[in-house]
PDB file of C-alpha atoms in Angstrom:
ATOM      1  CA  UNK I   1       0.000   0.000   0.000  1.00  0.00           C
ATOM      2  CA  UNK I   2       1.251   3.544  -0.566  1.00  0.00           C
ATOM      3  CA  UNK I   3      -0.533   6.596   0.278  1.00  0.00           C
ATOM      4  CA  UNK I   4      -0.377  10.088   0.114  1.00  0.00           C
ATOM      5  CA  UNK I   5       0.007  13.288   2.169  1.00  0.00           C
ATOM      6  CA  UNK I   6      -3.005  13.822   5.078  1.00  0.00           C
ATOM      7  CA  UNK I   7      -4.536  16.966   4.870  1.00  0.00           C
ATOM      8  CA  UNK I   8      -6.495  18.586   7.720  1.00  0.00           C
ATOM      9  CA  UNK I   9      -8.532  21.806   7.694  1.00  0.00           C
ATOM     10  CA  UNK I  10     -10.813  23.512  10.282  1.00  0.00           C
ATOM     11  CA  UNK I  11     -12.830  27.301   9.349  1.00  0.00           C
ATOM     12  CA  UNK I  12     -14.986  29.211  11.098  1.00  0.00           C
ATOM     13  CA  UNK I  13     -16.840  32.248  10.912  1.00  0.00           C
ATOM     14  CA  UNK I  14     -15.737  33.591  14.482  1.00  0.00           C
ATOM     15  CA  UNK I  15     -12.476  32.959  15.937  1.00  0.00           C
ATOM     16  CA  UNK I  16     -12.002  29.761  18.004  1.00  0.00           C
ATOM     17  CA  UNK I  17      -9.116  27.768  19.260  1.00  0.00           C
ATOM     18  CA  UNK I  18      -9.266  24.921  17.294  1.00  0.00           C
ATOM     19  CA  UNK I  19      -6.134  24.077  16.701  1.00  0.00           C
ATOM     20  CA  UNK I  20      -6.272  20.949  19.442  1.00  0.00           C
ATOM     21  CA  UNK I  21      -9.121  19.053  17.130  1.00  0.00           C
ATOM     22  CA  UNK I  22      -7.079  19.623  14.265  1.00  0.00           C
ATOM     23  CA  UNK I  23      -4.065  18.131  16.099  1.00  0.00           C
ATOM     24  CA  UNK I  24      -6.011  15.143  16.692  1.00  0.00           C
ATOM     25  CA  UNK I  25      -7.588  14.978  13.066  1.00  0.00           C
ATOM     26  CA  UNK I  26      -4.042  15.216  12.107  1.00  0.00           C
ATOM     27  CA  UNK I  27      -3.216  12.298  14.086  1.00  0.00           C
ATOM     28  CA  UNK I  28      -5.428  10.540  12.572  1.00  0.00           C
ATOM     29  CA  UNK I  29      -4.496  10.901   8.538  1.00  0.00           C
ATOM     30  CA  UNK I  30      -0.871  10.070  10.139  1.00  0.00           C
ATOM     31  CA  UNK I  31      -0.448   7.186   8.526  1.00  0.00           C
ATOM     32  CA  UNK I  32      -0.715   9.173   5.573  1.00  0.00           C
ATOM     33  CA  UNK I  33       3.010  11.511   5.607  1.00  0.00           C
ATOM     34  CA  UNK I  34       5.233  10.232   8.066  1.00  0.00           C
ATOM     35  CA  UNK I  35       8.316  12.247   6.890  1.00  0.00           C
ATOM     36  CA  UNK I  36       7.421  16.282   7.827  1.00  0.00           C
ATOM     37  CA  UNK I  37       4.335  17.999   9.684  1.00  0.00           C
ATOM     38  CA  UNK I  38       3.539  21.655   9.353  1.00  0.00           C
ATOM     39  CA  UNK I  39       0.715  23.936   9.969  1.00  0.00           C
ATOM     40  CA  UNK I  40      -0.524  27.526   8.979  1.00  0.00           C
ATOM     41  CA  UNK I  41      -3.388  29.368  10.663  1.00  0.00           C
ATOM     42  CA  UNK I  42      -4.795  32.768  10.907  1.00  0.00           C
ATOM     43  CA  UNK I  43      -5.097  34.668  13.557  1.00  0.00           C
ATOM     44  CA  UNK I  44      -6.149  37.863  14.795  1.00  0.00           C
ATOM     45  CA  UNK I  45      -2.678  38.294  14.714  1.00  0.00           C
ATOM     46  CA  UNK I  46      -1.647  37.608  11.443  1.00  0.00           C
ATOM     47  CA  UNK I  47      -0.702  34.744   9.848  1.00  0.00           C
ATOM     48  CA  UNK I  48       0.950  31.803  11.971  1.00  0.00           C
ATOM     49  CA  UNK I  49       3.322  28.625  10.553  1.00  0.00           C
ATOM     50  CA  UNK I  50       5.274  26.037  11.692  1.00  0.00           C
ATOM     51  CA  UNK I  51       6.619  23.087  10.447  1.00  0.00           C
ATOM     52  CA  UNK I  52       9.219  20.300  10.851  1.00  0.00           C
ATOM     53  CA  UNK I  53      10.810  16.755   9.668  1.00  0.00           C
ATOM     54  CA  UNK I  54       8.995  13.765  11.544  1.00  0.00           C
ATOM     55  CA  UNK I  55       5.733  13.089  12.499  1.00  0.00           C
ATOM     56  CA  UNK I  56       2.585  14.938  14.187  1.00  0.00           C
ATOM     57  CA  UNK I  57       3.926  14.092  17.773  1.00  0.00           C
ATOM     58  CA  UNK I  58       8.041  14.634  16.971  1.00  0.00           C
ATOM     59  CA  UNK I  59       6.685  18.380  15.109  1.00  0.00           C
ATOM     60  CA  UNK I  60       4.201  19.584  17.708  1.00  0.00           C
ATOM     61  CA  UNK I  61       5.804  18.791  20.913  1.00  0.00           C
ATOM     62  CA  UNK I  62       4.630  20.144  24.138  1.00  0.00           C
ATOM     63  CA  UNK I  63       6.761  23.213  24.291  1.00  0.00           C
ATOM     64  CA  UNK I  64       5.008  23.881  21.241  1.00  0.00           C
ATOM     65  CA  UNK I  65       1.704  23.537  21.406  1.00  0.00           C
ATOM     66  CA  UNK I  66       0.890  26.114  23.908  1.00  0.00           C
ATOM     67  CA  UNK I  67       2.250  28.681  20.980  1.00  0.00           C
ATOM     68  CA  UNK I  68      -0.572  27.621  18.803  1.00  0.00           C
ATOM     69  CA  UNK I  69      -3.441  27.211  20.759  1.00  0.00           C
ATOM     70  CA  UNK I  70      -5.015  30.656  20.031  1.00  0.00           C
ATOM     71  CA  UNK I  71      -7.789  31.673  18.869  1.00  0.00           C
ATOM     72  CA  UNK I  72      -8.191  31.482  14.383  1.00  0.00           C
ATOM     73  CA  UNK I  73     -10.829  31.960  11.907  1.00  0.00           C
ATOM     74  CA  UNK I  74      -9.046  28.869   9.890  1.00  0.00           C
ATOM     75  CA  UNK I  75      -6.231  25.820  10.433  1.00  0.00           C
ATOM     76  CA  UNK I  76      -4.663  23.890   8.035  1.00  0.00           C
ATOM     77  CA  UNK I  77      -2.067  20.540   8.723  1.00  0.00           C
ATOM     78  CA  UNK I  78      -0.074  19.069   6.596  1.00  0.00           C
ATOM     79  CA  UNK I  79       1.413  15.986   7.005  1.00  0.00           C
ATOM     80  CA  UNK I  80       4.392  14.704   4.376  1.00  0.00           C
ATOM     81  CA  UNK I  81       4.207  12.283   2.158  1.00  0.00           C
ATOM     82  CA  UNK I  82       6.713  13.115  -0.145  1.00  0.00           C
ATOM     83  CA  UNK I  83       6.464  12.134  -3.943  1.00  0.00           C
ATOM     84  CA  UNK I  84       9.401  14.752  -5.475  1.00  0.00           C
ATOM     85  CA  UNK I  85      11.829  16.696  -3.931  1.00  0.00           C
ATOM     86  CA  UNK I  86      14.184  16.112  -0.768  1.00  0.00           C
ATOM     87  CA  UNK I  87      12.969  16.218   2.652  1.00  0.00           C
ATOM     88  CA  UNK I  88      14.445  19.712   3.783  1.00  0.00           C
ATOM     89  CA  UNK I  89      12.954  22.438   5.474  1.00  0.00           C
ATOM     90  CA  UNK I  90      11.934  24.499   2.081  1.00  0.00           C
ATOM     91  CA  UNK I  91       9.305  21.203   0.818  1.00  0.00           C
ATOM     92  CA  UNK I  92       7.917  20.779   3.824  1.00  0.00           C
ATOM     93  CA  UNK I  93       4.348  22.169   3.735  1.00  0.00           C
ATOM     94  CA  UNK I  94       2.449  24.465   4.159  1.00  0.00           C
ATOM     95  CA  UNK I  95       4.825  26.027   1.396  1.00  0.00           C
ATOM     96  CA  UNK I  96       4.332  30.318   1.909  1.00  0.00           C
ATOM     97  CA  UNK I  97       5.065  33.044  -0.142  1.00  0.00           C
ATOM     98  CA  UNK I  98       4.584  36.622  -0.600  1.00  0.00           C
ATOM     99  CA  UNK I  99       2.957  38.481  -3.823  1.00  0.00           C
ATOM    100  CA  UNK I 100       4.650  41.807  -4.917  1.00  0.00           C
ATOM    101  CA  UNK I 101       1.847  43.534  -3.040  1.00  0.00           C
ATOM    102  CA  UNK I 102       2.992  42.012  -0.102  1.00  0.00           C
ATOM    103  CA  UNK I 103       0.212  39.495   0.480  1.00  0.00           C
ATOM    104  CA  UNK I 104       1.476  36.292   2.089  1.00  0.00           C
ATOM    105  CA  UNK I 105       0.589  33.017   0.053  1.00  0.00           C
ATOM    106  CA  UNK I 106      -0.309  29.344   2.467  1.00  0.00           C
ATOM    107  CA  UNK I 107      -0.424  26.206  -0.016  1.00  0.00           C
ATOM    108  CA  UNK I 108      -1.076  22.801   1.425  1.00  0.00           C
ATOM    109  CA  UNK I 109      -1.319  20.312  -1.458  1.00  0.00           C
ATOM    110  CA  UNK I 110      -1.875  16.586  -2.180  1.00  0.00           C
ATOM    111  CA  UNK I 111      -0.811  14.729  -5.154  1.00  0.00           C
ATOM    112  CA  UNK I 112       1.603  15.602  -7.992  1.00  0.00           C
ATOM    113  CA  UNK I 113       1.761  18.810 -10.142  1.00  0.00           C
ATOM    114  CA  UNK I 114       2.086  17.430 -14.108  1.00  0.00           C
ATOM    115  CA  UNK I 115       4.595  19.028 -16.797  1.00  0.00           C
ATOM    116  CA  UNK I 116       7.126  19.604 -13.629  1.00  0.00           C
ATOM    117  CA  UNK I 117       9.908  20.430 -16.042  1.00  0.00           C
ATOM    118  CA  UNK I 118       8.091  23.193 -17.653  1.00  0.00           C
ATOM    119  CA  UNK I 119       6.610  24.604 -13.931  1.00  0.00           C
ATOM    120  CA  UNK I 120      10.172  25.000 -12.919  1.00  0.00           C
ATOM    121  CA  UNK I 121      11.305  26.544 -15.780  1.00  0.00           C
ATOM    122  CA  UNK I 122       8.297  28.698 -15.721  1.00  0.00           C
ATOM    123  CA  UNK I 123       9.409  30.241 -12.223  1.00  0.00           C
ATOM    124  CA  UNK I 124      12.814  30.367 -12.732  1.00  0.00           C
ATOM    125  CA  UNK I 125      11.947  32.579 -15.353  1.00  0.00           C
ATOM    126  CA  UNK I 126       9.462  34.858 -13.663  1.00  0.00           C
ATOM    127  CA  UNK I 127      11.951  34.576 -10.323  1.00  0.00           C
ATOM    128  CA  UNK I 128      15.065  34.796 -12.739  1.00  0.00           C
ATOM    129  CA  UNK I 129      16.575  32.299  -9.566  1.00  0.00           C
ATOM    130  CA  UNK I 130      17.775  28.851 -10.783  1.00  0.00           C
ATOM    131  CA  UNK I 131      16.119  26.255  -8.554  1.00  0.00           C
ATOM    132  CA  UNK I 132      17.510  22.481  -7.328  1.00  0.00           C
ATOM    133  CA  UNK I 133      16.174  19.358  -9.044  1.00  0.00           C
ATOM    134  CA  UNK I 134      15.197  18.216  -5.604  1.00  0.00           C
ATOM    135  CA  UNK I 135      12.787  21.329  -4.793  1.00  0.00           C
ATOM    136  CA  UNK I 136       9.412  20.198  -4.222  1.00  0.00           C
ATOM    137  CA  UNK I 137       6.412  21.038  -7.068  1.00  0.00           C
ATOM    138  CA  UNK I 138       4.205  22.499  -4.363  1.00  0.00           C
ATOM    139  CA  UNK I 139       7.070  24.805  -3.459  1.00  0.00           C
ATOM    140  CA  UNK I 140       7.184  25.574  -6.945  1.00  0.00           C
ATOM    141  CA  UNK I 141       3.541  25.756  -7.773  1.00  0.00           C
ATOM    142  CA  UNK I 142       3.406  28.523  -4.533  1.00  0.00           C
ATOM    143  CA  UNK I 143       5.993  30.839  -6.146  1.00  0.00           C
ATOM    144  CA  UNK I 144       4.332  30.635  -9.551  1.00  0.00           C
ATOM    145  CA  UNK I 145       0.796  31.627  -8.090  1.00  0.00           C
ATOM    146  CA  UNK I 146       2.214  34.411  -6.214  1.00  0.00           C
ATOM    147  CA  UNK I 147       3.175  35.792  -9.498  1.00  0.00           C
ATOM    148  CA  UNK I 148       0.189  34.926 -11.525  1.00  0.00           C
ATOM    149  CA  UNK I 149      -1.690  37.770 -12.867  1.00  0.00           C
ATOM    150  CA  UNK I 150      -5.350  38.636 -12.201  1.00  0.00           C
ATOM    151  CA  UNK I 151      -7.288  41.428 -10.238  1.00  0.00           C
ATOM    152  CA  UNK I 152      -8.636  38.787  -7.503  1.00  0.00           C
ATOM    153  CA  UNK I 153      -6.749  35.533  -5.961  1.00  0.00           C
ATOM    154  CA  UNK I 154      -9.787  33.605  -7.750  1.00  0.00           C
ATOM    155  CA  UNK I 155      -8.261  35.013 -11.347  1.00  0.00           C
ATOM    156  CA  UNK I 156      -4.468  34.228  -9.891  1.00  0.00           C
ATOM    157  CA  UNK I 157      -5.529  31.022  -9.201  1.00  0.00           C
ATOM    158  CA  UNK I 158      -7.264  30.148 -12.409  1.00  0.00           C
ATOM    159  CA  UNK I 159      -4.425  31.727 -14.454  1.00  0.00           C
ATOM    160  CA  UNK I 160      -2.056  29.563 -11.975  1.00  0.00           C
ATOM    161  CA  UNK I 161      -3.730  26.238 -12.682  1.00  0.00           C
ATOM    162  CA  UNK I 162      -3.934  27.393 -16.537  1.00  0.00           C
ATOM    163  CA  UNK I 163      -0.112  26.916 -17.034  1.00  0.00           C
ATOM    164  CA  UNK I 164       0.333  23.972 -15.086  1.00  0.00           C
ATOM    165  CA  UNK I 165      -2.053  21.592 -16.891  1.00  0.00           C
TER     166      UNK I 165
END
């Protein structure tokens, strides 16, 4: 049997602390990434992520839990299965970026970006950065939607998905 990455998410309309169910949601799609865990939520704060090699337990020990338990509108794990790219820091999801505006990018994603070849060579042209063979395609996908074009993220998105298909 092989699987794929787990996914959790959690919104609300109202800020709750939530990030304890989705810890033990996450627990339970374990068997699903063993390799990395990683989370992203938002906050009245701002935007809050963390991530690390192992799994659920070994990433969000008890010295760092108590960071995360805080109110958020939404919560999203990740835990790694990986199927391309090495197993350091910059794969491990939730991959984030920033637009030029400034906006800050979260992408959790399950599964396998097609034409990977032609999406690297796609950023490393809009980047003008040369990137490893081993860098993830989620990682890869993130910086190429931050610099998709379109007046809403719903048109970045579209336009995103457009040139990786």
């Amino acid at each position: 049997m092989q699987e794929k990455c787990g996914i959790v998410g959690i919104a609300s309309q109202k800020l709750s602390s939530s990030f304890e169910l989705a810890l033990l949601a996450a627990r339970g799609v374990q068997h699903r990434g063993l390799q990395g865990a990683g989370m992203a939520l938002n906050s009245k704060k701002g935007l809050k992520v963390y991530r690390g090699t192992g799994t659920i337990d070994e990433v969000f020990t008890n010295d760092v839990v108590p960071d995360f338990d805080i109110p958020n509108n939404w919560i999203m794990i990740h835990c790694r299965y990986g199927t391309y790219g090495d197993y350091d820091q910059t794969n491990l999801q939730p991959c984030i970026a920033s637009s030029p505006e400034g906006e800050k990018v979260v992408v959790i994603h399950n599964g396998q970006f097609a034409g990977l070849s032609d999406l690297k060579s796609r950023v490393e042209k809009l980047n003008k950065k040369t990137y490893s063979d081993d860098t993830s395609d989620t990682y890869l996908f993130t910086q190429l939607l931050v610099g998709s074009k379109g007046k809403s993220w719903d048109e970045k998105i579209v336009n995103c998905v457009d040139k990786c298909s």
